[in-house]
């Protein structure tokens, strides 16, 4: 059975003391949710977050990593480095990485391989831009992002893959995909997986929605049958809002 997951992507926000305050506020939240909960602080605060949250049910995940094991890649972080501080999951392919850091499907395929080879779990992000949707090309774009970066993997590898559909036009804009638009795309994504790997693999993969999820709209989006959770940006920076979203499950 696939899991419900709510992950907070803090992006480039929160210095050390702000991170400590938010982690403390998160620990004070009450929940009866069945969802797995994750937060992704910036690299410099990952170690701190792992140690602060070690006795909680909140997993600390990374926002990015490099594909190489080590070497002359100034400024980069490897899967082994993340693992060595207790981080077991990494977000890859976020649209901000694709847009501002020129990350391509081909590069992301290498990053996915490197993370899986180290036994890490990957939250793989993708999504169409507004122009794609206006032109009716959203399924073609999303289908090719998934195929190019993931379809070289074995069926077994999908046990460690979580997908995150984040339409670029809904990220940080306040404009959310409607629950129906999210469901339609998630059903398409699951069918794309089923066509390649069979129904069992497709049914087992959690597909998260991201893009302006808020306490006010989370429940309706998460009620859709193929939406297994959310990747939350802005609203994950306030503990009460983030847990209001977690508690939508
Ligand atoms: P917002 O929730 O701020 O729209 O960001 C979504 C996102 O990019 C999560 O990765």
PDB file of N, CA and C in Angstrom, residues 92-178:
ATOM      1  N   UNK A  92      14.697  15.736  -5.429  1.00  0.00           N
ATOM      2  CA  UNK A  92      15.447  15.991  -6.670  1.00  0.00           C
ATOM      3  C   UNK A  92      14.498  16.517  -7.742  1.00  0.00           C
ATOM      4  N   UNK A  93      15.029  17.389  -8.595  1.00  0.00           N
ATOM      5  CA  UNK A  93      14.266  17.840  -9.765  1.00  0.00           C
ATOM      6  C   UNK A  93      13.268  18.942  -9.499  1.00  0.00           C
ATOM      7  N   UNK A  94      13.387  19.622  -8.367  1.00  0.00           N
ATOM      8  CA  UNK A  94      12.459  20.725  -8.117  1.00  0.00           C
ATOM      9  C   UNK A  94      12.530  21.730  -9.271  1.00  0.00           C
ATOM     10  N   UNK A  95      11.411  22.337  -9.605  1.00  0.00           N
ATOM     11  CA  UNK A  95      11.388  23.256 -10.764  1.00  0.00           C
ATOM     12  C   UNK A  95      12.342  24.431 -10.575  1.00  0.00           C
ATOM     13  N   UNK A  96      12.600  24.810  -9.309  1.00  0.00           N
ATOM     14  CA  UNK A  96      13.560  25.910  -9.096  1.00  0.00           C
ATOM     15  C   UNK A  96      14.979  25.454  -9.424  1.00  0.00           C
ATOM     16  N   UNK A  97      15.296  24.201  -9.179  1.00  0.00           N
ATOM     17  CA  UNK A  97      16.595  23.650  -9.587  1.00  0.00           C
ATOM     18  C   UNK A  97      16.648  23.578 -11.120  1.00  0.00           C
ATOM     19  N   UNK A  98      15.555  23.154 -11.730  1.00  0.00           N
ATOM     20  CA  UNK A  98      15.544  23.060 -13.195  1.00  0.00           C
ATOM     21  C   UNK A  98      15.698  24.449 -13.807  1.00  0.00           C
ATOM     22  N   UNK A  99      14.958  25.433 -13.255  1.00  0.00           N
ATOM     23  CA  UNK A  99      14.937  26.758 -13.875  1.00  0.00           C
ATOM     24  C   UNK A  99      16.209  27.563 -13.598  1.00  0.00           C
ATOM     25  N   UNK A 100      16.626  27.644 -12.321  1.00  0.00           N
ATOM     26  CA  UNK A 100      17.734  28.549 -11.978  1.00  0.00           C
ATOM     27  C   UNK A 100      19.097  27.878 -12.042  1.00  0.00           C
ATOM     28  N   UNK A 101      19.142  26.561 -12.024  1.00  0.00           N
ATOM     29  CA  UNK A 101      20.427  25.855 -12.004  1.00  0.00           C
ATOM     30  C   UNK A 101      20.554  24.888 -13.181  1.00  0.00           C
ATOM     31  N   UNK A 102      19.684  25.104 -14.162  1.00  0.00           N
ATOM     32  CA  UNK A 102      19.787  24.376 -15.439  1.00  0.00           C
ATOM     33  C   UNK A 102      19.790  22.860 -15.282  1.00  0.00           C
ATOM     34  N   UNK A 103      19.073  22.340 -14.327  1.00  0.00           N
ATOM     35  CA  UNK A 103      19.046  20.881 -14.163  1.00  0.00           C
ATOM     36  C   UNK A 103      18.135  20.269 -15.227  1.00  0.00           C
ATOM     37  N   UNK A 104      18.693  19.342 -15.960  1.00  0.00           N
ATOM     38  CA  UNK A 104      17.965  18.700 -17.057  1.00  0.00           C
ATOM     39  C   UNK A 104      17.520  17.300 -16.632  1.00  0.00           C
ATOM     40  N   UNK A 105      16.637  16.718 -17.426  1.00  0.00           N
ATOM     41  CA  UNK A 105      16.199  15.345 -17.153  1.00  0.00           C
ATOM     42  C   UNK A 105      17.411  14.397 -17.105  1.00  0.00           C
ATOM     43  N   UNK A 106      18.371  14.636 -18.003  1.00  0.00           N
ATOM     44  CA  UNK A 106      19.538  13.733 -18.084  1.00  0.00           C
ATOM     45  C   UNK A 106      20.382  13.828 -16.811  1.00  0.00           C
ATOM     46  N   UNK A 107      20.595  15.056 -16.356  1.00  0.00           N
ATOM     47  CA  UNK A 107      21.352  15.243 -15.106  1.00  0.00           C
ATOM     48  C   UNK A 107      20.582  14.611 -13.943  1.00  0.00           C
ATOM     49  N   UNK A 108      19.277  14.816 -13.936  1.00  0.00           N
ATOM     50  CA  UNK A 108      18.468  14.297 -12.830  1.00  0.00           C
ATOM     51  C   UNK A 108      18.472  12.772 -12.806  1.00  0.00           C
ATOM     52  N   UNK A 109      18.518  12.157 -13.985  1.00  0.00           N
ATOM     53  CA  UNK A 109      18.606  10.698 -14.030  1.00  0.00           C
ATOM     54  C   UNK A 109      19.865  10.235 -13.291  1.00  0.00           C
ATOM     55  N   UNK A 110      20.960  10.965 -13.465  1.00  0.00           N
ATOM     56  CA  UNK A 110      22.214  10.599 -12.781  1.00  0.00           C
ATOM     57  C   UNK A 110      22.098  10.808 -11.271  1.00  0.00           C
ATOM     58  N   UNK A 111      21.444  11.886 -10.887  1.00  0.00           N
ATOM     59  CA  UNK A 111      21.260  12.138  -9.451  1.00  0.00           C
ATOM     60  C   UNK A 111      20.374  11.061  -8.825  1.00  0.00           C
ATOM     61  N   UNK A 112      19.315  10.696  -9.523  1.00  0.00           N
ATOM     62  CA  UNK A 112      18.419   9.643  -9.007  1.00  0.00           C
ATOM     63  C   UNK A 112      19.214   8.349  -8.824  1.00  0.00           C
ATOM     64  N   UNK A 113      19.998   7.985  -9.823  1.00  0.00           N
ATOM     65  CA  UNK A 113      20.802   6.758  -9.731  1.00  0.00           C
ATOM     66  C   UNK A 113      21.746   6.809  -8.528  1.00  0.00           C
ATOM     67  N   UNK A 114      22.393   7.960  -8.342  1.00  0.00           N
ATOM     68  CA  UNK A 114      23.366   8.085  -7.247  1.00  0.00           C
ATOM     69  C   UNK A 114      22.677   7.953  -5.891  1.00  0.00           C
ATOM     70  N   UNK A 115      21.503   8.556  -5.751  1.00  0.00           N
ATOM     71  CA  UNK A 115      20.778   8.474  -4.475  1.00  0.00           C
ATOM     72  C   UNK A 115      20.326   7.044  -4.214  1.00  0.00           C
ATOM     73  N   UNK A 116      19.755   6.403  -5.226  1.00  0.00           N
ATOM     74  CA  UNK A 116      19.253   5.033  -5.039  1.00  0.00           C
ATOM     75  C   UNK A 116      20.403   4.066  -4.761  1.00  0.00           C
ATOM     76  N   UNK A 117      21.534   4.297  -5.409  1.00  0.00           N
ATOM     77  CA  UNK A 117      22.698   3.414  -5.200  1.00  0.00           C
ATOM     78  C   UNK A 117      23.169   3.469  -3.752  1.00  0.00           C
ATOM     79  N   UNK A 118      22.910   4.575  -3.082  1.00  0.00           N
ATOM     80  CA  UNK A 118      23.286   4.702  -1.661  1.00  0.00           C
ATOM     81  C   UNK A 118      22.137   4.304  -0.745  1.00  0.00           C
ATOM     82  N   UNK A 119      21.082   3.762  -1.319  1.00  0.00           N
ATOM     83  CA  UNK A 119      19.957   3.309  -0.489  1.00  0.00           C
ATOM     84  C   UNK A 119      19.080   4.443  -0.003  1.00  0.00           C
ATOM     85  N   UNK A 120      19.188   5.591  -0.665  1.00  0.00           N
ATOM     86  CA  UNK A 120      18.337   6.717  -0.246  1.00  0.00           C
ATOM     87  C   UNK A 120      16.990   6.657  -0.963  1.00  0.00           C
ATOM     88  N   UNK A 121      16.037   7.345  -0.366  1.00  0.00           N
ATOM     89  CA  UNK A 121      14.737   7.518  -0.999  1.00  0.00           C
ATOM     90  C   UNK A 121      14.738   8.861  -1.722  1.00  0.00           C
ATOM     91  N   UNK A 122      14.075   8.907  -2.874  1.00  0.00           N
ATOM     92  CA  UNK A 122      14.050  10.125  -3.685  1.00  0.00           C
ATOM     93  C   UNK A 122      12.617  10.652  -3.777  1.00  0.00           C
ATOM     94  N   UNK A 123      12.461  11.938  -3.527  1.00  0.00           N
ATOM     95  CA  UNK A 123      11.196  12.617  -3.860  1.00  0.00           C
ATOM     96  C   UNK A 123      11.467  13.343  -5.169  1.00  0.00           C
ATOM     97  N   UNK A 124      10.934  12.799  -6.254  1.00  0.00           N
ATOM     98  CA  UNK A 124      11.267  13.314  -7.582  1.00  0.00           C
ATOM     99  C   UNK A 124      10.175  14.277  -8.057  1.00  0.00           C
ATOM    100  N   UNK A 125      10.593  15.534  -8.307  1.00  0.00           N
ATOM    101  CA  UNK A 125       9.636  16.585  -8.674  1.00  0.00           C
ATOM    102  C   UNK A 125       9.641  16.850 -10.179  1.00  0.00           C
ATOM    103  N   UNK A 126       8.505  17.246 -10.663  1.00  0.00           N
ATOM    104  CA  UNK A 126       8.347  17.600 -12.078  1.00  0.00           C
ATOM    105  C   UNK A 126       7.030  18.363 -12.195  1.00  0.00           C
ATOM    106  N   UNK A 127       6.800  18.959 -13.346  1.00  0.00           N
ATOM    107  CA  UNK A 127       5.540  19.680 -13.550  1.00  0.00           C
ATOM    108  C   UNK A 127       5.659  20.626 -14.725  1.00  0.00           C
ATOM    109  N   UNK A 128       4.528  20.925 -15.316  1.00  0.00           N
ATOM    110  CA  UNK A 128       4.525  21.759 -16.526  1.00  0.00           C
ATOM    111  C   UNK A 128       4.504  23.251 -16.188  1.00  0.00           C
ATOM    112  N   UNK A 129       4.922  24.061 -17.139  1.00  0.00           N
ATOM    113  CA  UNK A 129       4.814  25.512 -16.990  1.00  0.00           C
ATOM    114  C   UNK A 129       3.449  25.969 -17.502  1.00  0.00           C
ATOM    115  N   UNK A 130       3.145  27.244 -17.213  1.00  0.00           N
ATOM    116  CA  UNK A 130       1.828  27.759 -17.599  1.00  0.00           C
ATOM    117  C   UNK A 130       1.611  27.658 -19.117  1.00  0.00           C
ATOM    118  N   UNK A 131       2.669  27.985 -19.881  1.00  0.00           N
ATOM    119  CA  UNK A 131       2.524  27.958 -21.347  1.00  0.00           C
ATOM    120  C   UNK A 131       2.183  26.542 -21.831  1.00  0.00           C
ATOM    121  N   UNK A 132       2.755  25.537 -21.164  1.00  0.00           N
ATOM    122  CA  UNK A 132       2.454  24.147 -21.548  1.00  0.00           C
ATOM    123  C   UNK A 132       0.979  23.851 -21.318  1.00  0.00           C
ATOM    124  N   UNK A 133       0.477  24.296 -20.169  1.00  0.00           N
ATOM    125  CA  UNK A 133      -0.929  24.002 -19.853  1.00  0.00           C
ATOM    126  C   UNK A 133      -1.856  24.765 -20.791  1.00  0.00           C
ATOM    127  N   UNK A 134      -1.496  26.025 -21.070  1.00  0.00           N
ATOM    128  CA  UNK A 134      -2.342  26.815 -21.980  1.00  0.00           C
ATOM    129  C   UNK A 134      -2.407  26.173 -23.362  1.00  0.00           C
ATOM    130  N   UNK A 135      -1.300  25.536 -23.749  1.00  0.00           N
ATOM    131  CA  UNK A 135      -1.259  24.895 -25.066  1.00  0.00           C
ATOM    132  C   UNK A 135      -1.822  23.472 -25.023  1.00  0.00           C
ATOM    133  N   UNK A 136      -2.264  23.035 -23.847  1.00  0.00           N
ATOM    134  CA  UNK A 136      -2.812  21.673 -23.732  1.00  0.00           C
ATOM    135  C   UNK A 136      -1.739  20.600 -23.749  1.00  0.00           C
ATOM    136  N   UNK A 137      -0.489  20.998 -23.443  1.00  0.00           N
ATOM    137  CA  UNK A 137       0.625  20.045 -23.523  1.00  0.00           C
ATOM    138  C   UNK A 137       1.051  19.491 -22.172  1.00  0.00           C
ATOM    139  N   UNK A 138       0.256  19.704 -21.127  1.00  0.00           N
ATOM    140  CA  UNK A 138       0.746  19.344 -19.790  1.00  0.00           C
ATOM    141  C   UNK A 138       1.046  17.857 -19.644  1.00  0.00           C
ATOM    142  N   UNK A 139       0.229  17.004 -20.236  1.00  0.00           N
ATOM    143  CA  UNK A 139       0.499  15.570 -20.070  1.00  0.00           C
ATOM    144  C   UNK A 139       1.751  15.162 -20.853  1.00  0.00           C
ATOM    145  N   UNK A 140       1.930  15.746 -22.030  1.00  0.00           N
ATOM    146  CA  UNK A 140       3.123  15.409 -22.822  1.00  0.00           C
ATOM    147  C   UNK A 140       4.387  15.829 -22.064  1.00  0.00           C
ATOM    148  N   UNK A 141       4.356  17.006 -21.468  1.00  0.00           N
ATOM    149  CA  UNK A 141       5.535  17.506 -20.752  1.00  0.00           C
ATOM    150  C   UNK A 141       5.826  16.631 -19.538  1.00  0.00           C
ATOM    151  N   UNK A 142       4.802  16.396 -18.732  1.00  0.00           N
ATOM    152  CA  UNK A 142       4.996  15.603 -17.510  1.00  0.00           C
ATOM    153  C   UNK A 142       5.408  14.171 -17.871  1.00  0.00           C
ATOM    154  N   UNK A 143       4.767  13.606 -18.873  1.00  0.00           N
ATOM    155  CA  UNK A 143       5.120  12.243 -19.306  1.00  0.00           C
ATOM    156  C   UNK A 143       6.579  12.170 -19.706  1.00  0.00           C
ATOM    157  N   UNK A 144       7.067  13.175 -20.434  1.00  0.00           N
ATOM    158  CA  UNK A 144       8.466  13.076 -20.868  1.00  0.00           C
ATOM    159  C   UNK A 144       9.426  13.348 -19.713  1.00  0.00           C
ATOM    160  N   UNK A 145       9.067  14.212 -18.769  1.00  0.00           N
ATOM    161  CA  UNK A 145       9.951  14.415 -17.606  1.00  0.00           C
ATOM    162  C   UNK A 145      10.122  13.103 -16.838  1.00  0.00           C
ATOM    163  N   UNK A 146       9.031  12.380 -16.666  1.00  0.00           N
ATOM    164  CA  UNK A 146       9.089  11.118 -15.908  1.00  0.00           C
ATOM    165  C   UNK A 146       9.887  10.072 -16.688  1.00  0.00           C
ATOM    166  N   UNK A 147       9.568   9.940 -17.970  1.00  0.00           N
ATOM    167  CA  UNK A 147      10.250   8.906 -18.769  1.00  0.00           C
ATOM    168  C   UNK A 147      11.753   9.172 -18.844  1.00  0.00           C
ATOM    169  N   UNK A 148      12.116  10.431 -19.128  1.00  0.00           N
ATOM    170  CA  UNK A 148      13.539  10.741 -19.340  1.00  0.00           C
ATOM    171  C   UNK A 148      14.381  10.545 -18.082  1.00  0.00           C
ATOM    172  N   UNK A 149      13.804  10.828 -16.935  1.00  0.00           N
ATOM    173  CA  UNK A 149      14.619  10.769 -15.705  1.00  0.00           C
ATOM    174  C   UNK A 149      14.482   9.452 -14.965  1.00  0.00           C
ATOM    175  N   UNK A 150      13.392   8.710 -15.206  1.00  0.00           N
ATOM    176  CA  UNK A 150      13.125   7.546 -14.339  1.00  0.00           C
ATOM    177  C   UNK A 150      12.940   6.213 -15.063  1.00  0.00           C
ATOM    178  N   UNK A 151      12.657   6.233 -16.353  1.00  0.00           N
ATOM    179  CA  UNK A 151      12.253   4.970 -16.975  1.00  0.00           C
ATOM    180  C   UNK A 151      13.406   4.035 -17.311  1.00  0.00           C
ATOM    181  N   UNK A 152      14.623   4.411 -16.936  1.00  0.00           N
ATOM    182  CA  UNK A 152      15.725   3.454 -17.030  1.00  0.00           C
ATOM    183  C   UNK A 152      15.788   2.598 -15.762  1.00  0.00           C
ATOM    184  N   UNK A 153      14.977   2.942 -14.747  1.00  0.00           N
ATOM    185  CA  UNK A 153      15.046   2.226 -13.462  1.00  0.00           C
ATOM    186  C   UNK A 153      14.336   0.885 -13.543  1.00  0.00           C
ATOM    187  N   UNK A 154      14.714  -0.017 -12.636  1.00  0.00           N
ATOM    188  CA  UNK A 154      13.990  -1.285 -12.522  1.00  0.00           C
ATOM    189  C   UNK A 154      12.687  -1.042 -11.763  1.00  0.00           C
ATOM    190  N   UNK A 155      11.761  -1.987 -11.880  1.00  0.00           N
ATOM    191  CA  UNK A 155      10.506  -1.883 -11.129  1.00  0.00           C
ATOM    192  C   UNK A 155      10.804  -1.823  -9.631  1.00  0.00           C
ATOM    193  N   UNK A 156      11.763  -2.605  -9.169  1.00  0.00           N
ATOM    194  CA  UNK A 156      12.065  -2.664  -7.732  1.00  0.00           C
ATOM    195  C   UNK A 156      12.532  -1.303  -7.207  1.00  0.00           C
ATOM    196  N   UNK A 157      13.187  -0.534  -8.056  1.00  0.00           N
ATOM    197  CA  UNK A 157      13.708   0.768  -7.607  1.00  0.00           C
ATOM    198  C   UNK A 157      12.576   1.704  -7.179  1.00  0.00           C
ATOM    199  N   UNK A 158      11.375   1.479  -7.702  1.00  0.00           N
ATOM    200  CA  UNK A 158      10.274   2.390  -7.380  1.00  0.00           C
ATOM    201  C   UNK A 158       9.804   2.287  -5.927  1.00  0.00           C
ATOM    202  N   UNK A 159      10.306   1.280  -5.208  1.00  0.00           N
ATOM    203  CA  UNK A 159      10.014   1.240  -3.766  1.00  0.00           C
ATOM    204  C   UNK A 159      10.622   2.438  -3.056  1.00  0.00           C
ATOM    205  N   UNK A 160      11.669   2.995  -3.659  1.00  0.00           N
ATOM    206  CA  UNK A 160      12.343   4.141  -3.032  1.00  0.00           C
ATOM    207  C   UNK A 160      12.112   5.451  -3.783  1.00  0.00           C
ATOM    208  N   UNK A 161      11.062   5.468  -4.592  1.00  0.00           N
ATOM    209  CA  UNK A 161      10.743   6.705  -5.319  1.00  0.00           C
ATOM    210  C   UNK A 161       9.374   7.216  -4.869  1.00  0.00           C
ATOM    211  N   UNK A 162       9.348   8.501  -4.554  1.00  0.00           N
ATOM    212  CA  UNK A 162       8.088   9.221  -4.320  1.00  0.00           C
ATOM    213  C   UNK A 162       8.019  10.266  -5.428  1.00  0.00           C
ATOM    214  N   UNK A 163       6.864  10.431  -6.042  1.00  0.00           N
ATOM    215  CA  UNK A 163       6.740  11.432  -7.102  1.00  0.00           C
ATOM    216  C   UNK A 163       6.048  12.678  -6.554  1.00  0.00           C
ATOM    217  N   UNK A 164       6.454  13.840  -7.041  1.00  0.00           N
ATOM    218  CA  UNK A 164       5.813  15.093  -6.619  1.00  0.00           C
ATOM    219  C   UNK A 164       5.478  15.913  -7.856  1.00  0.00           C
ATOM    220  N   UNK A 165       4.184  15.963  -8.159  1.00  0.00           N
ATOM    221  CA  UNK A 165       3.716  16.789  -9.276  1.00  0.00           C
ATOM    222  C   UNK A 165       3.535  18.220  -8.789  1.00  0.00           C
ATOM    223  N   UNK A 166       4.361  19.115  -9.346  1.00  0.00           N
ATOM    224  CA  UNK A 166       4.287  20.517  -8.954  1.00  0.00           C
ATOM    225  C   UNK A 166       4.167  21.379 -10.209  1.00  0.00           C
ATOM    226  N   UNK A 167       2.937  21.728 -10.604  1.00  0.00           N
ATOM    227  CA  UNK A 167       2.808  22.611 -11.772  1.00  0.00           C
ATOM    228  C   UNK A 167       3.485  23.948 -11.471  1.00  0.00           C
ATOM    229  N   UNK A 168       4.390  24.361 -12.343  1.00  0.00           N
ATOM    230  CA  UNK A 168       5.222  25.543 -12.069  1.00  0.00           C
ATOM    231  C   UNK A 168       4.349  26.775 -11.830  1.00  0.00           C
ATOM    232  N   UNK A 169       3.248  26.857 -12.529  1.00  0.00           N
ATOM    233  CA  UNK A 169       2.363  28.034 -12.414  1.00  0.00           C
ATOM    234  C   UNK A 169       1.659  28.103 -11.059  1.00  0.00           C
ATOM    235  N   UNK A 170       1.724  27.046 -10.276  1.00  0.00           N
ATOM    236  CA  UNK A 170       1.043  27.043  -8.970  1.00  0.00           C
ATOM    237  C   UNK A 170       2.024  27.215  -7.811  1.00  0.00           C
ATOM    238  N   UNK A 171       3.331  27.270  -8.107  1.00  0.00           N
ATOM    239  CA  UNK A 171       4.326  27.328  -7.028  1.00  0.00           C
ATOM    240  C   UNK A 171       4.533  28.765  -6.573  1.00  0.00           C
ATOM    241  N   UNK A 172       4.214  29.009  -5.312  1.00  0.00           N
ATOM    242  CA  UNK A 172       4.453  30.329  -4.726  1.00  0.00           C
ATOM    243  C   UNK A 172       3.579  31.421  -5.308  1.00  0.00           C
ATOM    244  N   UNK A 173       2.562  31.058  -6.069  1.00  0.00           N
ATOM    245  CA  UNK A 173       1.734  32.063  -6.745  1.00  0.00           C
ATOM    246  C   UNK A 173       0.412  32.274  -6.043  1.00  0.00           C
ATOM    247  N   UNK A 174       0.066  31.391  -5.118  1.00  0.00           N
ATOM    248  CA  UNK A 174      -1.262  31.459  -4.502  1.00  0.00           C
ATOM    249  C   UNK A 174      -2.318  30.811  -5.383  1.00  0.00           C
ATOM    250  N   UNK A 175      -1.933  30.481  -6.614  1.00  0.00           N
ATOM    251  CA  UNK A 175      -2.895  29.831  -7.517  1.00  0.00           C
ATOM    252  C   UNK A 175      -2.670  28.316  -7.448  1.00  0.00           C
ATOM    253  N   UNK A 176      -3.634  27.605  -6.901  1.00  0.00           N
ATOM    254  CA  UNK A 176      -3.492  26.153  -6.768  1.00  0.00           C
ATOM    255  C   UNK A 176      -4.148  25.476  -7.955  1.00  0.00           C
ATOM    256  N   UNK A 177      -3.615  24.331  -8.347  1.00  0.00           N
ATOM    257  CA  UNK A 177      -4.379  23.503  -9.286  1.00  0.00           C
ATOM    258  C   UNK A 177      -5.683  23.140  -8.596  1.00  0.00           C
ATOM    259  N   UNK A 178      -6.753  23.066  -9.334  1.00  0.00           N
ATOM    260  CA  UNK A 178      -8.002  22.637  -8.697  1.00  0.00           C
ATOM    261  C   UNK A 178      -7.837  21.175  -8.296  1.00  0.00           C
TER     262      UNK A 178
END
